[in-house]
């Protein structure tokens, strides 16, 4: 406790220039060391000295940062990192009253008792330490400094009424963030300062406040430790804080330390409370203003004379009681708790058998718990580090690289970045320790780079979250009552005084969300003034824009690029929709008319291009009579009509009329009359929009994805939307109408009465599995009966005997393909002649009844050919015919199949339409009088050909030579 140097205690309240005095005294000597309570303050003092003497002679040493030039003369450190035994001319310790701090007090007490300069020692702090310093350091001289400005208590004030250049103090991270968010909404933004921030982040935030970007500062009690800020008023949002163990009220001298930040130099300041904090008691407020506080008669102490003979011995020396009445034993710190925890580990005990090992363990235990996860987690990390150091002599490069790499991420929010910054502080501390890593400079730089990157990211997130630059600027200019300048750039973004306030979306101004009530009207007024000439310029550019820049949406909207400029509305007919434009009133009627004309030109050309066949059909003057009326119906229905809706009109058309309509691409299908060219995706998309407009729908059905044969049925879709989409609903799925017609052609030759199975071609054109196809067929009116049967496996070829009925055919055609064999069979042979080809849109008279619940015409069932019962006989020990040789071993394998039959009941007038009450759909079998399968029967004997029709017979018309099926029709006629 003794020293030969001059010892001076410079005591007084805040804003007395104590730290400045210490810097001046240190620079008056050749060498010096100054210890400061926070690394933020250490960085501030370091920057000040560097500005005076240059970086080559100034060192900065904190737990996480070490800048030591070769010619260092002046050391700026945190109190914990102050080097010992250097023999500096001057040693100074700031904020000496922290000797009474429960967490760090013993460190400051150690410096008070043992830190000495060769020529001068300075202790700066509160006047409450005078008695204790005098008792413990008898040779100390005292210099009292008075505050340079007046500090006044102004009571309680709401945050919304807080004047600029104010600092609001909170005592938790959550409280600081909540206050900063409130100020952002009401005042435009605030800078955030906390002890947990890195110096780089803190300096960036303070700079933002100091240069006037924001007028408010939200901070923890970290600002009370000597940070020099341009603050006029300090407001406490709370009067108690959590000290690491419990919530406790702040003492008057602690409040004074923070309140004293208001008013710097000779400028007076004020302090008060805000939020939920109650008003200060008169005695407390008066004590702060008069700087009159209870003396600090007791300070924390921990034995500095440690013995490293064993872990137990070290713990005993750390827990020794002081022998002076002014000293009391400090409570158990984090490093001592870690030592006790690791001292119980068997491996650690086995390693710590000598003094150097115990000292190494103690050095490891002194790594601060920056992460703050849990004591056990921290101790586990320390154990790993100690084992590496004791066993290898240094921490492995690959291991520390992984630890740093996991933290090197700048994504995430403020909390995530703050946690990573706390984590990297551990490794910046570890890499500062001499000899702990293989390449100290490399890992020190690596940790520093990551910390700087995280610091910059955190500053950016804090600014994004808690600073609304636009509101801040506008409110400042509103206060100055000056005219604001508004501009609009080429992309439509509107700025006022350089701040983004909204966007010109087409011909409507979209004000940016988040503007407060105070500036909302001003923003809109300034913006619209700037937009007045911009509307006309945009209208001219839009009028001359090509059609490729304009498009319509599936809900009828009209887009210019990404901007909505209007929408389609119902017009006089389906192919002539109207236009409603989206133009702000301030743009004027001239702009609105120009936009309306351009959009009308666009949609008219779009309809003319996509519905060219339909437009040509409507303008064909050659169509007369029934054909012209039918064409009108097609135009009215946008090129697609279910056949059931116009069945009588189709029957009334003669072949000449049909031929004229076919020239326009109209296909007379069994289920639908449609124009094939209009089934493409582009016309379908527009047709759905136009149809929805005529129906007055509020929500338009969307067009199906292109290329799909079947799609799921939308139960909520409006009636008729499936037809307009080019599909026909069939159960739970809808099938494309052109593919349905191909399927109908295949089904027409099947025995729908006796039952048939699905052919591979049927599954192929629908793109379905057998189960899906069965569901589709049920939706079309068929019954699908599911069954199982033994699956026939490949077997060896069986050659029939000479007396087999198949022998002659097999021998004669052994080398011919199956199709050739079929072609050579006579009409009455095993394979029937194929039916004569017919045009795809020529449907038998009864085919039109499909939509009326009647199955297509089919042939009678073929007579069964009896085969000798002895063909299937098998001699004893032989494998039966049609059975795989390994069937007895593998077991019978089954397959699922479906039998389809027409499932709708015939209508009451079905008999009359088919030629008599005894008529019914016929199965495949003996050809009828027409000379083809499935022909209608006449009398019971089937010897006379009769046709039955519901209308009088028409005069025979010549066959249209342009008909693509003319040749086939001529052949039928000749027969």
PDB file of N, CA, C and O in Angstrom, residues 58-116:
ATOM      1  N   UNK A  58       1.183   5.025 -29.213  1.00  0.00           N
ATOM      2  CA  UNK A  58       0.031   4.824 -28.331  1.00  0.00           C
ATOM      3  C   UNK A  58      -0.469   3.389 -28.492  1.00  0.00           C
ATOM      4  O   UNK A  58      -0.658   2.905 -29.612  1.00  0.00           O
ATOM      5  N   UNK A  59      -0.660   2.712 -27.367  1.00  0.00           N
ATOM      6  CA  UNK A  59      -1.176   1.336 -27.363  1.00  0.00           C
ATOM      7  C   UNK A  59      -2.588   1.323 -26.786  1.00  0.00           C
ATOM      8  O   UNK A  59      -2.923   2.131 -25.914  1.00  0.00           O
ATOM      9  N   UNK A  60      -3.386   0.391 -27.286  1.00  0.00           N
ATOM     10  CA  UNK A  60      -4.732   0.160 -26.760  1.00  0.00           C
ATOM     11  C   UNK A  60      -4.815  -1.305 -26.364  1.00  0.00           C
ATOM     12  O   UNK A  60      -4.643  -2.194 -27.201  1.00  0.00           O
ATOM     13  N   UNK A  61      -5.066  -1.561 -25.078  1.00  0.00           N
ATOM     14  CA  UNK A  61      -5.135  -2.933 -24.585  1.00  0.00           C
ATOM     15  C   UNK A  61      -6.417  -3.091 -23.774  1.00  0.00           C
ATOM     16  O   UNK A  61      -6.595  -2.446 -22.732  1.00  0.00           O
ATOM     17  N   UNK A  62      -7.306  -3.931 -24.270  1.00  0.00           N
ATOM     18  CA  UNK A  62      -8.503  -4.310 -23.525  1.00  0.00           C
ATOM     19  C   UNK A  62      -8.579  -5.824 -23.532  1.00  0.00           C
ATOM     20  O   UNK A  62      -7.710  -6.504 -24.082  1.00  0.00           O
ATOM     21  N   UNK A  63      -9.610  -6.359 -22.929  1.00  0.00           N
ATOM     22  CA  UNK A  63      -9.734  -7.813 -22.919  1.00  0.00           C
ATOM     23  C   UNK A  63      -9.851  -8.397 -24.304  1.00  0.00           C
ATOM     24  O   UNK A  63      -9.397  -9.512 -24.555  1.00  0.00           O
ATOM     25  N   UNK A  64     -10.466  -7.631 -25.254  1.00  0.00           N
ATOM     26  CA  UNK A  64     -10.714  -8.161 -26.585  1.00  0.00           C
ATOM     27  C   UNK A  64      -9.952  -7.444 -27.675  1.00  0.00           C
ATOM     28  O   UNK A  64     -10.149  -7.747 -28.857  1.00  0.00           O
ATOM     29  N   UNK A  65      -9.135  -6.485 -27.321  1.00  0.00           N
ATOM     30  CA  UNK A  65      -8.438  -5.710 -28.346  1.00  0.00           C
ATOM     31  C   UNK A  65      -7.024  -5.395 -27.864  1.00  0.00           C
ATOM     32  O   UNK A  65      -6.818  -5.043 -26.701  1.00  0.00           O
ATOM     33  N   UNK A  66      -6.094  -5.508 -28.784  1.00  0.00           N
ATOM     34  CA  UNK A  66      -4.704  -5.247 -28.421  1.00  0.00           C
ATOM     35  C   UNK A  66      -3.989  -4.600 -29.604  1.00  0.00           C
ATOM     36  O   UNK A  66      -3.765  -5.230 -30.633  1.00  0.00           O
ATOM     37  N   UNK A  67      -3.667  -3.331 -29.449  1.00  0.00           N
ATOM     38  CA  UNK A  67      -2.914  -2.588 -30.453  1.00  0.00           C
ATOM     39  C   UNK A  67      -1.659  -2.068 -29.752  1.00  0.00           C
ATOM     40  O   UNK A  67      -1.736  -1.129 -28.957  1.00  0.00           O
ATOM     41  N   UNK A  68      -0.532  -2.676 -30.039  1.00  0.00           N
ATOM     42  CA  UNK A  68       0.704  -2.327 -29.337  1.00  0.00           C
ATOM     43  C   UNK A  68       1.802  -2.069 -30.372  1.00  0.00           C
ATOM     44  O   UNK A  68       2.424  -3.005 -30.878  1.00  0.00           O
ATOM     45  N   UNK A  69       2.056  -0.796 -30.733  1.00  0.00           N
ATOM     46  CA  UNK A  69       3.155  -0.484 -31.661  1.00  0.00           C
ATOM     47  C   UNK A  69       4.508  -0.771 -31.009  1.00  0.00           C
ATOM     48  O   UNK A  69       4.630  -0.803 -29.774  1.00  0.00           O
ATOM     49  N   UNK A  70       5.548  -0.963 -31.809  1.00  0.00           N
ATOM     50  CA  UNK A  70       6.879  -1.273 -31.245  1.00  0.00           C
ATOM     51  C   UNK A  70       7.428  -0.163 -30.342  1.00  0.00           C
ATOM     52  O   UNK A  70       8.151  -0.452 -29.387  1.00  0.00           O
ATOM     53  N   UNK A  71       7.122   1.094 -30.650  1.00  0.00           N
ATOM     54  CA  UNK A  71       7.676   2.204 -29.875  1.00  0.00           C
ATOM     55  C   UNK A  71       6.652   2.795 -28.909  1.00  0.00           C
ATOM     56  O   UNK A  71       6.578   3.997 -28.716  1.00  0.00           O
ATOM     57  N   UNK A  72       5.841   1.941 -28.316  1.00  0.00           N
ATOM     58  CA  UNK A  72       4.771   2.422 -27.449  1.00  0.00           C
ATOM     59  C   UNK A  72       5.330   3.186 -26.246  1.00  0.00           C
ATOM     60  O   UNK A  72       6.248   2.723 -25.559  1.00  0.00           O
ATOM     61  N   UNK A  73       4.728   4.374 -26.012  1.00  0.00           N
ATOM     62  CA  UNK A  73       5.057   5.163 -24.829  1.00  0.00           C
ATOM     63  C   UNK A  73       3.858   5.301 -23.892  1.00  0.00           C
ATOM     64  O   UNK A  73       4.029   5.355 -22.680  1.00  0.00           O
ATOM     65  N   UNK A  74       2.649   5.311 -24.496  1.00  0.00           N
ATOM     66  CA  UNK A  74       1.451   5.550 -23.689  1.00  0.00           C
ATOM     67  C   UNK A  74       0.473   4.390 -23.893  1.00  0.00           C
ATOM     68  O   UNK A  74       0.164   4.011 -25.016  1.00  0.00           O
ATOM     69  N   UNK A  75       0.040   3.859 -22.777  1.00  0.00           N
ATOM     70  CA  UNK A  75      -0.847   2.703 -22.776  1.00  0.00           C
ATOM     71  C   UNK A  75      -2.231   3.140 -22.311  1.00  0.00           C
ATOM     72  O   UNK A  75      -2.382   3.679 -21.215  1.00  0.00           O
ATOM     73  N   UNK A  76      -3.222   2.871 -23.142  1.00  0.00           N
ATOM     74  CA  UNK A  76      -4.621   3.128 -22.788  1.00  0.00           C
ATOM     75  C   UNK A  76      -5.286   1.768 -22.629  1.00  0.00           C
ATOM     76  O   UNK A  76      -5.323   0.967 -23.573  1.00  0.00           O
ATOM     77  N   UNK A  77      -5.813   1.483 -21.449  1.00  0.00           N
ATOM     78  CA  UNK A  77      -6.287   0.124 -21.128  1.00  0.00           C
ATOM     79  C   UNK A  77      -7.608   0.186 -20.367  1.00  0.00           C
ATOM     80  O   UNK A  77      -7.976   1.205 -19.787  1.00  0.00           O
ATOM     81  N   UNK A  78      -8.280  -0.941 -20.351  1.00  0.00           N
ATOM     82  CA  UNK A  78      -9.316  -1.126 -19.346  1.00  0.00           C
ATOM     83  C   UNK A  78      -8.622  -1.456 -18.027  1.00  0.00           C
ATOM     84  O   UNK A  78      -7.471  -1.898 -18.013  1.00  0.00           O
ATOM     85  N   UNK A  79      -9.286  -1.224 -16.908  1.00  0.00           N
ATOM     86  CA  UNK A  79      -8.653  -1.399 -15.598  1.00  0.00           C
ATOM     87  C   UNK A  79      -8.166  -2.840 -15.434  1.00  0.00           C
ATOM     88  O   UNK A  79      -7.069  -3.083 -14.906  1.00  0.00           O
ATOM     89  N   UNK A  80      -8.960  -3.814 -15.902  1.00  0.00           N
ATOM     90  CA  UNK A  80      -8.562  -5.219 -15.766  1.00  0.00           C
ATOM     91  C   UNK A  80      -7.327  -5.538 -16.598  1.00  0.00           C
ATOM     92  O   UNK A  80      -6.568  -6.456 -16.262  1.00  0.00           O
ATOM     93  N   UNK A  81      -7.134  -4.837 -17.712  1.00  0.00           N
ATOM     94  CA  UNK A  81      -6.030  -5.160 -18.624  1.00  0.00           C
ATOM     95  C   UNK A  81      -4.785  -4.317 -18.390  1.00  0.00           C
ATOM     96  O   UNK A  81      -3.835  -4.413 -19.173  1.00  0.00           O
ATOM     97  N   UNK A  82      -4.766  -3.510 -17.333  1.00  0.00           N
ATOM     98  CA  UNK A  82      -3.593  -2.665 -17.098  1.00  0.00           C
ATOM     99  C   UNK A  82      -2.363  -3.533 -16.846  1.00  0.00           C
ATOM    100  O   UNK A  82      -2.388  -4.437 -16.002  1.00  0.00           O
ATOM    101  N   UNK A  83      -1.256  -3.297 -17.561  1.00  0.00           N
ATOM    102  CA  UNK A  83      -0.035  -4.087 -17.325  1.00  0.00           C
ATOM    103  C   UNK A  83       0.607  -3.714 -15.989  1.00  0.00           C
ATOM    104  O   UNK A  83       0.504  -2.576 -15.528  1.00  0.00           O
ATOM    105  N   UNK A  84       1.217  -4.686 -15.361  1.00  0.00           N
ATOM    106  CA  UNK A  84       1.851  -4.454 -14.066  1.00  0.00           C
ATOM    107  C   UNK A  84       3.370  -4.515 -14.210  1.00  0.00           C
ATOM    108  O   UNK A  84       3.905  -5.257 -15.033  1.00  0.00           O
ATOM    109  N   UNK A  85       4.048  -3.743 -13.362  1.00  0.00           N
ATOM    110  CA  UNK A  85       5.501  -3.780 -13.306  1.00  0.00           C
ATOM    111  C   UNK A  85       6.191  -3.206 -14.517  1.00  0.00           C
ATOM    112  O   UNK A  85       7.325  -3.583 -14.816  1.00  0.00           O
ATOM    113  N   UNK A  86       5.544  -2.286 -15.250  1.00  0.00           N
ATOM    114  CA  UNK A  86       6.159  -1.714 -16.433  1.00  0.00           C
ATOM    115  C   UNK A  86       7.122  -0.572 -16.098  1.00  0.00           C
ATOM    116  O   UNK A  86       7.985  -0.225 -16.889  1.00  0.00           O
ATOM    117  N   UNK A  87       6.910   0.048 -14.949  1.00  0.00           N
ATOM    118  CA  UNK A  87       7.754   1.175 -14.595  1.00  0.00           C
ATOM    119  C   UNK A  87       7.442   2.426 -15.373  1.00  0.00           C
ATOM    120  O   UNK A  87       8.357   3.189 -15.736  1.00  0.00           O
ATOM    121  N   UNK A  88       6.141   2.685 -15.667  1.00  0.00           N
ATOM    122  CA  UNK A  88       5.741   3.897 -16.382  1.00  0.00           C
ATOM    123  C   UNK A  88       5.878   5.107 -15.469  1.00  0.00           C
ATOM    124  O   UNK A  88       5.711   5.014 -14.244  1.00  0.00           O
ATOM    125  N   UNK A  89       6.125   6.255 -16.080  1.00  0.00           N
ATOM    126  CA  UNK A  89       6.291   7.476 -15.293  1.00  0.00           C
ATOM    127  C   UNK A  89       4.998   7.858 -14.592  1.00  0.00           C
ATOM    128  O   UNK A  89       5.008   8.338 -13.456  1.00  0.00           O
ATOM    129  N   UNK A  90       3.867   7.636 -15.275  1.00  0.00           N
ATOM    130  CA  UNK A  90       2.577   8.009 -14.677  1.00  0.00           C
ATOM    131  C   UNK A  90       1.612   6.849 -14.812  1.00  0.00           C
ATOM    132  O   UNK A  90       1.558   6.187 -15.860  1.00  0.00           O
ATOM    133  N   UNK A  91       0.869   6.590 -13.749  1.00  0.00           N
ATOM    134  CA  UNK A  91      -0.214   5.606 -13.757  1.00  0.00           C
ATOM    135  C   UNK A  91      -1.474   6.310 -13.282  1.00  0.00           C
ATOM    136  O   UNK A  91      -1.465   6.972 -12.235  1.00  0.00           O
ATOM    137  N   UNK A  92      -2.575   6.169 -14.071  1.00  0.00           N
ATOM    138  CA  UNK A  92      -3.836   6.829 -13.716  1.00  0.00           C
ATOM    139  C   UNK A  92      -4.967   5.809 -13.782  1.00  0.00           C
ATOM    140  O   UNK A  92      -4.979   4.919 -14.646  1.00  0.00           O
ATOM    141  N   UNK A  93      -5.917   5.921 -12.855  1.00  0.00           N
ATOM    142  CA  UNK A  93      -7.104   5.056 -12.814  1.00  0.00           C
ATOM    143  C   UNK A  93      -8.333   5.950 -12.747  1.00  0.00           C
ATOM    144  O   UNK A  93      -8.459   6.777 -11.832  1.00  0.00           O
ATOM    145  N   UNK A  94      -9.236   5.781 -13.719  1.00  0.00           N
ATOM    146  CA  UNK A  94     -10.443   6.613 -13.793  1.00  0.00           C
ATOM    147  C   UNK A  94     -11.613   5.905 -13.114  1.00  0.00           C
ATOM    148  O   UNK A  94     -11.648   4.684 -13.008  1.00  0.00           O
ATOM    149  N   UNK A  95     -12.574   6.717 -12.679  1.00  0.00           N
ATOM    150  CA  UNK A  95     -13.800   6.242 -12.015  1.00  0.00           C
ATOM    151  C   UNK A  95     -13.448   5.340 -10.838  1.00  0.00           C
ATOM    152  O   UNK A  95     -13.940   4.214 -10.707  1.00  0.00           O
ATOM    153  N   UNK A  96     -12.611   5.819  -9.950  1.00  0.00           N
ATOM    154  CA  UNK A  96     -12.123   5.027  -8.825  1.00  0.00           C
ATOM    155  C   UNK A  96     -13.224   4.653  -7.857  1.00  0.00           C
ATOM    156  O   UNK A  96     -13.083   3.706  -7.074  1.00  0.00           O
ATOM    157  N   UNK A  97     -14.357   5.361  -7.903  1.00  0.00           N
ATOM    158  CA  UNK A  97     -15.457   5.028  -7.006  1.00  0.00           C
ATOM    159  C   UNK A  97     -16.039   3.646  -7.299  1.00  0.00           C
ATOM    160  O   UNK A  97     -16.805   3.100  -6.498  1.00  0.00           O
ATOM    161  N   UNK A  98     -15.669   3.046  -8.430  1.00  0.00           N
ATOM    162  CA  UNK A  98     -16.139   1.698  -8.742  1.00  0.00           C
ATOM    163  C   UNK A  98     -15.502   0.644  -7.842  1.00  0.00           C
ATOM    164  O   UNK A  98     -15.807  -0.537  -7.966  1.00  0.00           O
ATOM    165  N   UNK A  99     -14.645   1.057  -6.903  1.00  0.00           N
ATOM    166  CA  UNK A  99     -14.158   0.126  -5.879  1.00  0.00           C
ATOM    167  C   UNK A  99     -15.311  -0.483  -5.095  1.00  0.00           C
ATOM    168  O   UNK A  99     -15.186  -1.579  -4.524  1.00  0.00           O
ATOM    169  N   UNK A 100     -16.434   0.206  -5.084  1.00  0.00           N
ATOM    170  CA  UNK A 100     -17.596  -0.290  -4.346  1.00  0.00           C
ATOM    171  C   UNK A 100     -18.521  -1.142  -5.200  1.00  0.00           C
ATOM    172  O   UNK A 100     -19.541  -1.634  -4.698  1.00  0.00           O
ATOM    173  N   UNK A 101     -18.183  -1.350  -6.481  1.00  0.00           N
ATOM    174  CA  UNK A 101     -19.047  -2.131  -7.360  1.00  0.00           C
ATOM    175  C   UNK A 101     -19.013  -3.604  -6.954  1.00  0.00           C
ATOM    176  O   UNK A 101     -17.942  -4.177  -6.738  1.00  0.00           O
ATOM    177  N   UNK A 102     -20.177  -4.264  -6.820  1.00  0.00           N
ATOM    178  CA  UNK A 102     -20.207  -5.671  -6.372  1.00  0.00           C
ATOM    179  C   UNK A 102     -19.486  -6.625  -7.320  1.00  0.00           C
ATOM    180  O   UNK A 102     -18.906  -7.617  -6.876  1.00  0.00           O
ATOM    181  N   UNK A 103     -19.506  -6.375  -8.627  1.00  0.00           N
ATOM    182  CA  UNK A 103     -18.921  -7.293  -9.590  1.00  0.00           C
ATOM    183  C   UNK A 103     -17.430  -7.042  -9.804  1.00  0.00           C
ATOM    184  O   UNK A 103     -16.626  -7.960  -9.791  1.00  0.00           O
ATOM    185  N   UNK A 104     -17.054  -5.799 -10.041  1.00  0.00           N
ATOM    186  CA  UNK A 104     -15.693  -5.483 -10.444  1.00  0.00           C
ATOM    187  C   UNK A 104     -14.925  -4.683  -9.392  1.00  0.00           C
ATOM    188  O   UNK A 104     -13.775  -4.293  -9.620  1.00  0.00           O
ATOM    189  N   UNK A 105     -15.539  -4.436  -8.258  1.00  0.00           N
ATOM    190  CA  UNK A 105     -14.933  -3.554  -7.267  1.00  0.00           C
ATOM    191  C   UNK A 105     -13.558  -3.997  -6.817  1.00  0.00           C
ATOM    192  O   UNK A 105     -12.664  -3.160  -6.616  1.00  0.00           O
ATOM    193  N   UNK A 106     -13.338  -5.312  -6.653  1.00  0.00           N
ATOM    194  CA  UNK A 106     -12.047  -5.770  -6.146  1.00  0.00           C
ATOM    195  C   UNK A 106     -10.903  -5.456  -7.101  1.00  0.00           C
ATOM    196  O   UNK A 106      -9.758  -5.278  -6.688  1.00  0.00           O
ATOM    197  N   UNK A 107     -11.178  -5.354  -8.408  1.00  0.00           N
ATOM    198  CA  UNK A 107     -10.136  -5.002  -9.372  1.00  0.00           C
ATOM    199  C   UNK A 107      -9.712  -3.547  -9.177  1.00  0.00           C
ATOM    200  O   UNK A 107      -8.514  -3.221  -9.144  1.00  0.00           O
ATOM    201  N   UNK A 108     -10.680  -2.649  -9.019  1.00  0.00           N
ATOM    202  CA  UNK A 108     -10.363  -1.229  -8.815  1.00  0.00           C
ATOM    203  C   UNK A 108      -9.652  -1.030  -7.472  1.00  0.00           C
ATOM    204  O   UNK A 108      -8.730  -0.212  -7.351  1.00  0.00           O
ATOM    205  N   UNK A 109     -10.092  -1.798  -6.464  1.00  0.00           N
ATOM    206  CA  UNK A 109      -9.422  -1.698  -5.158  1.00  0.00           C
ATOM    207  C   UNK A 109      -7.963  -2.143  -5.265  1.00  0.00           C
ATOM    208  O   UNK A 109      -7.060  -1.528  -4.666  1.00  0.00           O
ATOM    209  N   UNK A 110      -7.701  -3.181  -6.021  1.00  0.00           N
ATOM    210  CA  UNK A 110      -6.324  -3.640  -6.203  1.00  0.00           C
ATOM    211  C   UNK A 110      -5.471  -2.554  -6.864  1.00  0.00           C
ATOM    212  O   UNK A 110      -4.315  -2.327  -6.478  1.00  0.00           O
ATOM    213  N   UNK A 111      -6.056  -1.865  -7.868  1.00  0.00           N
ATOM    214  CA  UNK A 111      -5.301  -0.788  -8.507  1.00  0.00           C
ATOM    215  C   UNK A 111      -5.090   0.386  -7.549  1.00  0.00           C
ATOM    216  O   UNK A 111      -4.034   1.021  -7.559  1.00  0.00           O
ATOM    217  N   UNK A 112      -6.067   0.641  -6.724  1.00  0.00           N
ATOM    218  CA  UNK A 112      -5.919   1.726  -5.737  1.00  0.00           C
ATOM    219  C   UNK A 112      -4.786   1.425  -4.768  1.00  0.00           C
ATOM    220  O   UNK A 112      -4.012   2.318  -4.382  1.00  0.00           O
ATOM    221  N   UNK A 113      -4.672   0.172  -4.369  1.00  0.00           N
ATOM    222  CA  UNK A 113      -3.676  -0.191  -3.366  1.00  0.00           C
ATOM    223  C   UNK A 113      -2.305  -0.463  -3.966  1.00  0.00           C
ATOM    224  O   UNK A 113      -1.282  -0.240  -3.291  1.00  0.00           O
ATOM    225  N   UNK A 114      -2.214  -0.942  -5.215  1.00  0.00           N
ATOM    226  CA  UNK A 114      -0.923  -1.435  -5.699  1.00  0.00           C
ATOM    227  C   UNK A 114      -0.413  -0.777  -6.977  1.00  0.00           C
ATOM    228  O   UNK A 114       0.763  -0.916  -7.288  1.00  0.00           O
ATOM    229  N   UNK A 115      -1.265  -0.111  -7.760  1.00  0.00           N
ATOM    230  CA  UNK A 115      -0.799   0.472  -9.015  1.00  0.00           C
ATOM    231  C   UNK A 115      -0.118   1.812  -8.741  1.00  0.00           C
ATOM    232  O   UNK A 115      -0.733   2.719  -8.173  1.00  0.00           O
ATOM    233  N   UNK A 116       1.134   1.942  -9.154  1.00  0.00           N
ATOM    234  CA  UNK A 116       1.878   3.167  -8.894  1.00  0.00           C
ATOM    235  C   UNK A 116       2.752   3.514 -10.105  1.00  0.00           C
ATOM    236  O   UNK A 116       3.307   2.626 -10.779  1.00  0.00           O
TER     237      UNK A 116
END
